[in-house]
Amino acid sequence: MKVGVPKEIKPQEYRVGLAPAAVRALTTRGHQVLVEVGAGAAIGFDDAAYRTAGAQVLDSPGAVFDEAELIVKVKEPQPPERARLRPDHTLFSYLHLAPDVAQTRDLLASGACCIAYETVTDAAGHLPLLAPMSEVAGRLAVQAGAHCLEMAQGGRGVLLGGVPGVAPARVVVIGAGVVGRNALAMAVGLGADVTVLDRDLAVLRRLDERLGNRIHTLAASEQNLEEAVLAADLVIGAVLIPGARAPRLIGRNLVARMRRGAVLVDVAIDQGGCFETSRPTTHEAPTFVVDGVVHYCVTNMPGAVAATATQALGNATLPFVLALADKGVPRALREDPHLLEGLAVARGRICRPEVAAAQGADWVPALEVLDAP
């Protein structure tokens, strides 16, 4: 199979779909890998490394899309990339379609088979291709939040871990999934006063057993959420409904009552955000202020540590890329129900009910689309 790796064009996105080691794994199996010039240069994967791994380095994104059958990316395709997709293409990437009507419309029009990393599952029902970036984003959320608390960034001027004689910052993590657990680990490690809220009491019990009195656990009732947020210096939104739009947990009225200079970090922004006042930002201009509260809503947080993130993502995606290339896309999808869960759009039809529900559209089960004449 011809596997294409274009250079990411989303602003400040330096990750790359396949590292040279992954390219070698494909080429040694007889597949042809086409990499855009400079695709990994920003993180130390130069064109020579890709050539040594057996790739052909092409001089433009158009050349990669023209020749490739399987396109492996990191972030959702931007408008110029979507315009290059064809019915004979398979796109394997993060998509986050539920809140993104324009992208969904373009992918449907392309006729391409589009598989979303974020809804591929494993035997335990987890999300193995979302997990590594959630781990990165959870840890980054605390770093970013600590920076935003500095006076120069508009924050309250509070040091996350405090100092002897001065209390640490109060950090509230909403959601105890992969993002939340990694945010907890960082915040606890830095000495913050940490509270985590989740609806699942079993999850909170496991956290209590592991971290004990180093954290406070609260059931995610409306009252508990409100009281925790109003007392917080830093709030990290780490909620996820797989494939669906993130629920809005903090409304504008609650934001207006928060401490001046408090910080909201919305890790759910890729799925539409979990704070009513959130809007997407970039690494170049990562924050904005609403009612005196600093908002950090970067849609590609792991891109800030692109070298680490590329390797972590590649470790997870490579077995699926190999399956798609070795077996061909239809067979790989039919034989692996977990990979099939990632099929978001194919042959001009939506295959995920969460996307359809978010956009008021119709959907068709993935196998029906694959089996259609």
PDB file of C-alpha atoms in Angstrom, residues 12-216:
ATOM      1  CA  GLN A  12       2.071  25.643  15.769  1.00  0.00           C
ATOM      2  CA  GLU A  13       1.578  21.941  15.099  1.00  0.00           C
ATOM      3  CA  TYR A  14       4.965  20.210  14.865  1.00  0.00           C
ATOM      4  CA  ARG A  15       3.968  16.592  15.397  1.00  0.00           C
ATOM      5  CA  VAL A  16       4.149  14.189  12.470  1.00  0.00           C
ATOM      6  CA  GLY A  17       1.967  11.201  11.608  1.00  0.00           C
ATOM      7  CA  LEU A  18       4.780   8.652  11.388  1.00  0.00           C
ATOM      8  CA  ALA A  19       8.287   8.764  12.847  1.00  0.00           C
ATOM      9  CA  PRO A  20      11.147   7.189  10.867  1.00  0.00           C
ATOM     10  CA  ALA A  21      10.990   4.014  12.987  1.00  0.00           C
ATOM     11  CA  ALA A  22       7.346   3.528  11.977  1.00  0.00           C
ATOM     12  CA  VAL A  23       8.250   4.134   8.346  1.00  0.00           C
ATOM     13  CA  ARG A  24      10.863   1.410   8.567  1.00  0.00           C
ATOM     14  CA  ALA A  25       8.265  -0.998   9.959  1.00  0.00           C
ATOM     15  CA  LEU A  26       6.086  -0.328   6.907  1.00  0.00           C
ATOM     16  CA  THR A  27       8.779  -0.407   4.233  1.00  0.00           C
ATOM     17  CA  THR A  28      10.259  -3.673   5.510  1.00  0.00           C
ATOM     18  CA  ARG A  29       6.807  -5.194   4.885  1.00  0.00           C
ATOM     19  CA  GLY A  30       6.893  -4.003   1.299  1.00  0.00           C
ATOM     20  CA  HIS A  31       4.748  -0.872   1.605  1.00  0.00           C
ATOM     21  CA  GLN A  32       5.651   2.405  -0.049  1.00  0.00           C
ATOM     22  CA  VAL A  33       5.783   5.417   2.278  1.00  0.00           C
ATOM     23  CA  LEU A  34       5.568   8.941   0.881  1.00  0.00           C
ATOM     24  CA  VAL A  35       6.645  11.705   3.268  1.00  0.00           C
ATOM     25  CA  GLU A  36       6.353  15.423   2.576  1.00  0.00           C
ATOM     26  CA  VAL A  37       9.649  17.294   2.705  1.00  0.00           C
ATOM     27  CA  GLY A  38      10.289  18.740   6.152  1.00  0.00           C
ATOM     28  CA  ALA A  39       7.390  16.835   7.760  1.00  0.00           C
ATOM     29  CA  GLY A  40       9.358  15.983  10.904  1.00  0.00           C
ATOM     30  CA  ALA A  41      12.221  18.446  10.703  1.00  0.00           C
ATOM     31  CA  ALA A  42      11.015  20.629  13.590  1.00  0.00           C
ATOM     32  CA  ILE A  43      11.381  17.735  16.054  1.00  0.00           C
ATOM     33  CA  GLY A  44      14.626  16.284  14.752  1.00  0.00           C
ATOM     34  CA  PHE A  45      13.279  13.821  12.180  1.00  0.00           C
ATOM     35  CA  ASP A  46      15.015  15.169   9.087  1.00  0.00           C
ATOM     36  CA  ASP A  47      14.384  14.059   5.521  1.00  0.00           C
ATOM     37  CA  ALA A  48      17.559  11.964   5.519  1.00  0.00           C
ATOM     38  CA  ALA A  49      16.220   9.897   8.416  1.00  0.00           C
ATOM     39  CA  TYR A  50      13.060   9.159   6.469  1.00  0.00           C
ATOM     40  CA  ARG A  51      15.026   8.222   3.357  1.00  0.00           C
ATOM     41  CA  THR A  52      17.215   5.906   5.433  1.00  0.00           C
ATOM     42  CA  ALA A  53      14.031   4.266   6.735  1.00  0.00           C
ATOM     43  CA  GLY A  54      12.964   3.610   3.151  1.00  0.00           C
ATOM     44  CA  ALA A  55      10.559   6.491   2.514  1.00  0.00           C
ATOM     45  CA  GLN A  56      10.288   8.564  -0.612  1.00  0.00           C
ATOM     46  CA  VAL A  57      10.414  12.270   0.274  1.00  0.00           C
ATOM     47  CA  LEU A  58       8.126  14.381  -1.908  1.00  0.00           C
ATOM     48  CA  ASP A  59       8.327  18.129  -2.325  1.00  0.00           C
ATOM     49  CA  SER A  60       4.705  19.158  -1.721  1.00  0.00           C
ATOM     50  CA  PRO A  61       1.535  18.106   0.077  1.00  0.00           C
ATOM     51  CA  GLY A  62      -0.188  17.820  -3.283  1.00  0.00           C
ATOM     52  CA  ALA A  63       2.309  15.195  -4.377  1.00  0.00           C
ATOM     53  CA  VAL A  64       1.711  13.169  -1.208  1.00  0.00           C
ATOM     54  CA  PHE A  65      -2.084  13.282  -1.542  1.00  0.00           C
ATOM     55  CA  ASP A  66      -1.939  12.559  -5.279  1.00  0.00           C
ATOM     56  CA  GLU A  67       0.040   9.338  -4.841  1.00  0.00           C
ATOM     57  CA  ALA A  68      -1.023   7.969  -1.462  1.00  0.00           C
ATOM     58  CA  GLU A  69      -3.900   5.617  -0.669  1.00  0.00           C
ATOM     59  CA  LEU A  70      -3.695   5.806   3.130  1.00  0.00           C
ATOM     60  CA  ILE A  71      -3.075   9.263   4.637  1.00  0.00           C
ATOM     61  CA  VAL A  72      -1.686   9.193   8.191  1.00  0.00           C
ATOM     62  CA  LYS A  73      -1.881  12.495  10.055  1.00  0.00           C
ATOM     63  CA  VAL A  74      -2.056  13.857  13.575  1.00  0.00           C
ATOM     64  CA  LYS A  75      -4.571  16.697  13.641  1.00  0.00           C
ATOM     65  CA  GLU A  76      -7.873  17.047  11.838  1.00  0.00           C
ATOM     66  CA  PRO A  77      -7.392  17.965   8.160  1.00  0.00           C
ATOM     67  CA  GLN A  78      -7.463  21.674   7.506  1.00  0.00           C
ATOM     68  CA  PRO A  79      -9.531  23.073   4.586  1.00  0.00           C
ATOM     69  CA  PRO A  80      -6.707  22.848   1.992  1.00  0.00           C
ATOM     70  CA  GLU A  81      -6.088  19.230   3.012  1.00  0.00           C
ATOM     71  CA  ARG A  82      -9.767  18.339   2.915  1.00  0.00           C
ATOM     72  CA  ALA A  83      -9.927  19.709  -0.621  1.00  0.00           C
ATOM     73  CA  ARG A  84      -7.293  17.131  -1.649  1.00  0.00           C
ATOM     74  CA  LEU A  85      -9.163  14.096  -0.339  1.00  0.00           C
ATOM     75  CA  ARG A  86     -10.708  11.687  -2.850  1.00  0.00           C
ATOM     76  CA  PRO A  87     -13.086   8.704  -2.664  1.00  0.00           C
ATOM     77  CA  ASP A  88     -10.130   6.305  -2.963  1.00  0.00           C
ATOM     78  CA  HIS A  89      -8.372   7.819   0.067  1.00  0.00           C
ATOM     79  CA  THR A  90      -8.408   6.536   3.626  1.00  0.00           C
ATOM     80  CA  LEU A  91      -7.617   9.163   6.240  1.00  0.00           C
ATOM     81  CA  PHE A  92      -6.317   8.032   9.646  1.00  0.00           C
ATOM     82  CA  SER A  93      -6.063  10.930  12.088  1.00  0.00           C
ATOM     83  CA  TYR A  94      -7.682  12.742  14.991  1.00  0.00           C
ATOM     84  CA  LEU A  95     -10.925  14.251  13.690  1.00  0.00           C
ATOM     85  CA  HIS A  96     -13.103  15.464  16.620  1.00  0.00           C
ATOM     86  CA  LEU A  97     -16.065  15.870  14.276  1.00  0.00           C
ATOM     87  CA  ALA A  98     -18.974  16.342  16.690  1.00  0.00           C
ATOM     88  CA  PRO A  99     -18.568  20.125  17.131  1.00  0.00           C
ATOM     89  CA  ASP A 100     -17.074  20.704  13.664  1.00  0.00           C
ATOM     90  CA  VAL A 101     -19.836  20.921  11.054  1.00  0.00           C
ATOM     91  CA  ALA A 102     -17.588  22.397   8.356  1.00  0.00           C
ATOM     92  CA  GLN A 103     -15.071  19.566   8.583  1.00  0.00           C
ATOM     93  CA  THR A 104     -17.811  16.938   8.604  1.00  0.00           C
ATOM     94  CA  ARG A 105     -19.407  18.466   5.524  1.00  0.00           C
ATOM     95  CA  ASP A 106     -16.085  18.473   3.639  1.00  0.00           C
ATOM     96  CA  LEU A 107     -15.220  14.894   4.589  1.00  0.00           C
ATOM     97  CA  LEU A 108     -18.648  13.718   3.470  1.00  0.00           C
ATOM     98  CA  ALA A 109     -18.241  15.529   0.162  1.00  0.00           C
ATOM     99  CA  SER A 110     -14.821  13.961  -0.408  1.00  0.00           C
ATOM    100  CA  GLY A 111     -16.202  10.423  -0.336  1.00  0.00           C
ATOM    101  CA  ALA A 112     -13.092   9.349   1.577  1.00  0.00           C
ATOM    102  CA  CYS A 113     -12.967   6.721   4.321  1.00  0.00           C
ATOM    103  CA  CYS A 114     -12.098   8.672   7.487  1.00  0.00           C
ATOM    104  CA  ILE A 115     -11.018   6.833  10.648  1.00  0.00           C
ATOM    105  CA  ALA A 116     -10.780   8.868  13.848  1.00  0.00           C
ATOM    106  CA  TYR A 117      -8.069   8.012  16.351  1.00  0.00           C
ATOM    107  CA  GLU A 118     -10.205   9.251  19.230  1.00  0.00           C
ATOM    108  CA  THR A 119     -12.935   6.599  18.924  1.00  0.00           C
ATOM    109  CA  VAL A 120     -10.840   3.489  18.209  1.00  0.00           C
ATOM    110  CA  THR A 121     -11.321   1.177  21.195  1.00  0.00           C
ATOM    111  CA  ASP A 122      -9.601  -1.798  22.809  1.00  0.00           C
ATOM    112  CA  ALA A 123     -10.887  -4.996  24.422  1.00  0.00           C
ATOM    113  CA  ALA A 124     -11.451  -3.189  27.733  1.00  0.00           C
ATOM    114  CA  GLY A 125     -13.482  -0.434  26.084  1.00  0.00           C
ATOM    115  CA  HIS A 126     -10.709   2.115  26.504  1.00  0.00           C
ATOM    116  CA  LEU A 127      -9.465   4.539  23.832  1.00  0.00           C
ATOM    117  CA  PRO A 128      -5.870   3.478  23.120  1.00  0.00           C
ATOM    118  CA  LEU A 129      -5.147   6.104  20.473  1.00  0.00           C
ATOM    119  CA  LEU A 130      -6.546   8.957  22.539  1.00  0.00           C
ATOM    120  CA  ALA A 131      -4.844   7.866  25.756  1.00  0.00           C
ATOM    121  CA  PRO A 132      -1.240   8.909  24.960  1.00  0.00           C
ATOM    122  CA  MET A 133      -2.274  12.419  23.964  1.00  0.00           C
ATOM    123  CA  SER A 134      -4.610  12.609  26.950  1.00  0.00           C
ATOM    124  CA  GLU A 135      -1.658  11.721  29.160  1.00  0.00           C
ATOM    125  CA  VAL A 136       0.387  14.500  27.584  1.00  0.00           C
ATOM    126  CA  ALA A 137      -2.471  17.028  27.700  1.00  0.00           C
ATOM    127  CA  GLY A 138      -3.277  16.244  31.338  1.00  0.00           C
ATOM    128  CA  ARG A 139       0.283  16.894  32.414  1.00  0.00           C
ATOM    129  CA  LEU A 140       0.584  19.966  30.221  1.00  0.00           C
ATOM    130  CA  ALA A 141      -2.655  21.373  31.631  1.00  0.00           C
ATOM    131  CA  VAL A 142      -1.026  21.815  35.023  1.00  0.00           C
ATOM    132  CA  GLN A 143       2.114  23.360  33.531  1.00  0.00           C
ATOM    133  CA  ALA A 144       0.052  25.745  31.428  1.00  0.00           C
ATOM    134  CA  GLY A 145      -2.237  26.574  34.327  1.00  0.00           C
ATOM    135  CA  ALA A 146       0.676  27.297  36.655  1.00  0.00           C
ATOM    136  CA  HIS A 147       2.144  29.662  34.050  1.00  0.00           C
ATOM    137  CA  CYS A 148      -1.200  31.403  33.533  1.00  0.00           C
ATOM    138  CA  LEU A 149      -1.472  32.033  37.278  1.00  0.00           C
ATOM    139  CA  GLU A 150       1.539  34.340  37.039  1.00  0.00           C
ATOM    140  CA  MET A 151       0.778  38.058  37.213  1.00  0.00           C
ATOM    141  CA  ALA A 152       2.356  38.735  33.825  1.00  0.00           C
ATOM    142  CA  GLN A 153      -0.152  36.334  32.241  1.00  0.00           C
ATOM    143  CA  GLY A 154      -3.149  37.952  33.921  1.00  0.00           C
ATOM    144  CA  GLY A 155      -3.306  35.441  36.759  1.00  0.00           C
ATOM    145  CA  ARG A 156      -3.697  35.854  40.498  1.00  0.00           C
ATOM    146  CA  GLY A 157       0.027  35.743  41.174  1.00  0.00           C
ATOM    147  CA  VAL A 158      -0.182  32.447  43.039  1.00  0.00           C
ATOM    148  CA  LEU A 159       2.612  29.863  43.096  1.00  0.00           C
ATOM    149  CA  LEU A 160       1.119  26.437  42.539  1.00  0.00           C
ATOM    150  CA  GLY A 161       2.963  24.705  45.365  1.00  0.00           C
ATOM    151  CA  GLY A 162       3.164  27.654  47.729  1.00  0.00           C
ATOM    152  CA  VAL A 163       6.174  28.087  50.024  1.00  0.00           C
ATOM    153  CA  PRO A 164       6.703  27.477  53.763  1.00  0.00           C
ATOM    154  CA  GLY A 165       4.272  29.680  55.603  1.00  0.00           C
ATOM    155  CA  VAL A 166       2.096  30.352  52.525  1.00  0.00           C
ATOM    156  CA  ALA A 167      -0.707  28.067  51.335  1.00  0.00           C
ATOM    157  CA  PRO A 168      -0.442  26.401  47.904  1.00  0.00           C
ATOM    158  CA  ALA A 169      -2.814  27.102  45.057  1.00  0.00           C
ATOM    159  CA  ARG A 170      -6.172  25.335  44.974  1.00  0.00           C
ATOM    160  CA  VAL A 171      -6.462  23.165  41.858  1.00  0.00           C
ATOM    161  CA  VAL A 172      -9.756  21.610  40.795  1.00  0.00           C
ATOM    162  CA  VAL A 173      -9.802  18.818  38.203  1.00  0.00           C
ATOM    163  CA  ILE A 174     -13.192  18.024  36.668  1.00  0.00           C
ATOM    164  CA  GLY A 175     -13.178  14.448  35.396  1.00  0.00           C
ATOM    165  CA  ALA A 176     -10.978  11.564  36.520  1.00  0.00           C
ATOM    166  CA  GLY A 177     -10.302   9.890  33.182  1.00  0.00           C
ATOM    167  CA  VAL A 178      -6.876   9.714  31.565  1.00  0.00           C
ATOM    168  CA  VAL A 179      -6.519  13.505  31.311  1.00  0.00           C
ATOM    169  CA  GLY A 180      -7.735  14.044  34.848  1.00  0.00           C
ATOM    170  CA  ARG A 181      -5.519  11.393  36.419  1.00  0.00           C
ATOM    171  CA  ASN A 182      -2.438  12.792  34.726  1.00  0.00           C
ATOM    172  CA  ALA A 183      -3.343  16.325  35.744  1.00  0.00           C
ATOM    173  CA  LEU A 184      -3.766  15.066  39.319  1.00  0.00           C
ATOM    174  CA  ALA A 185      -0.338  13.445  39.290  1.00  0.00           C
ATOM    175  CA  MET A 186       1.324  16.667  38.155  1.00  0.00           C
ATOM    176  CA  ALA A 187      -0.601  18.941  40.515  1.00  0.00           C
ATOM    177  CA  VAL A 188       0.033  16.693  43.519  1.00  0.00           C
ATOM    178  CA  GLY A 189       3.695  16.387  42.590  1.00  0.00           C
ATOM    179  CA  LEU A 190       4.022  20.177  42.536  1.00  0.00           C
ATOM    180  CA  GLY A 191       2.481  20.474  45.975  1.00  0.00           C
ATOM    181  CA  ALA A 192      -0.895  22.030  45.092  1.00  0.00           C
ATOM    182  CA  ASP A 193      -4.072  21.617  47.136  1.00  0.00           C
ATOM    183  CA  VAL A 194      -5.956  19.331  44.729  1.00  0.00           C
ATOM    184  CA  THR A 195      -9.639  18.431  44.426  1.00  0.00           C
ATOM    185  CA  VAL A 196     -11.034  16.059  41.790  1.00  0.00           C
ATOM    186  CA  LEU A 197     -14.685  15.665  40.843  1.00  0.00           C
ATOM    187  CA  ASP A 198     -16.202  12.743  38.945  1.00  0.00           C
ATOM    188  CA  ARG A 199     -19.613  11.105  38.650  1.00  0.00           C
ATOM    189  CA  ASP A 200     -18.200   7.592  39.099  1.00  0.00           C
ATOM    190  CA  LEU A 201     -17.726   6.836  42.793  1.00  0.00           C
ATOM    191  CA  ALA A 202     -15.729   3.694  41.995  1.00  0.00           C
ATOM    192  CA  VAL A 203     -13.181   5.853  40.171  1.00  0.00           C
ATOM    193  CA  LEU A 204     -12.989   8.227  43.123  1.00  0.00           C
ATOM    194  CA  ARG A 205     -12.479   5.292  45.505  1.00  0.00           C
ATOM    195  CA  ARG A 206      -9.542   4.034  43.431  1.00  0.00           C
ATOM    196  CA  LEU A 207      -7.980   7.500  43.467  1.00  0.00           C
ATOM    197  CA  ASP A 208      -8.479   7.723  47.221  1.00  0.00           C
ATOM    198  CA  GLU A 209      -6.805   4.336  47.696  1.00  0.00           C
ATOM    199  CA  ARG A 210      -3.838   5.445  45.596  1.00  0.00           C
ATOM    200  CA  LEU A 211      -3.400   9.046  46.719  1.00  0.00           C
ATOM    201  CA  GLY A 212      -5.200   9.115  50.050  1.00  0.00           C
ATOM    202  CA  ASN A 213      -5.166  12.466  51.823  1.00  0.00           C
ATOM    203  CA  ARG A 214      -2.967  14.028  49.137  1.00  0.00           C
ATOM    204  CA  ILE A 215      -6.176  14.870  47.232  1.00  0.00           C
ATOM    205  CA  HIS A 216      -9.826  15.644  47.974  1.00  0.00           C
TER     206      HIS A 216
END
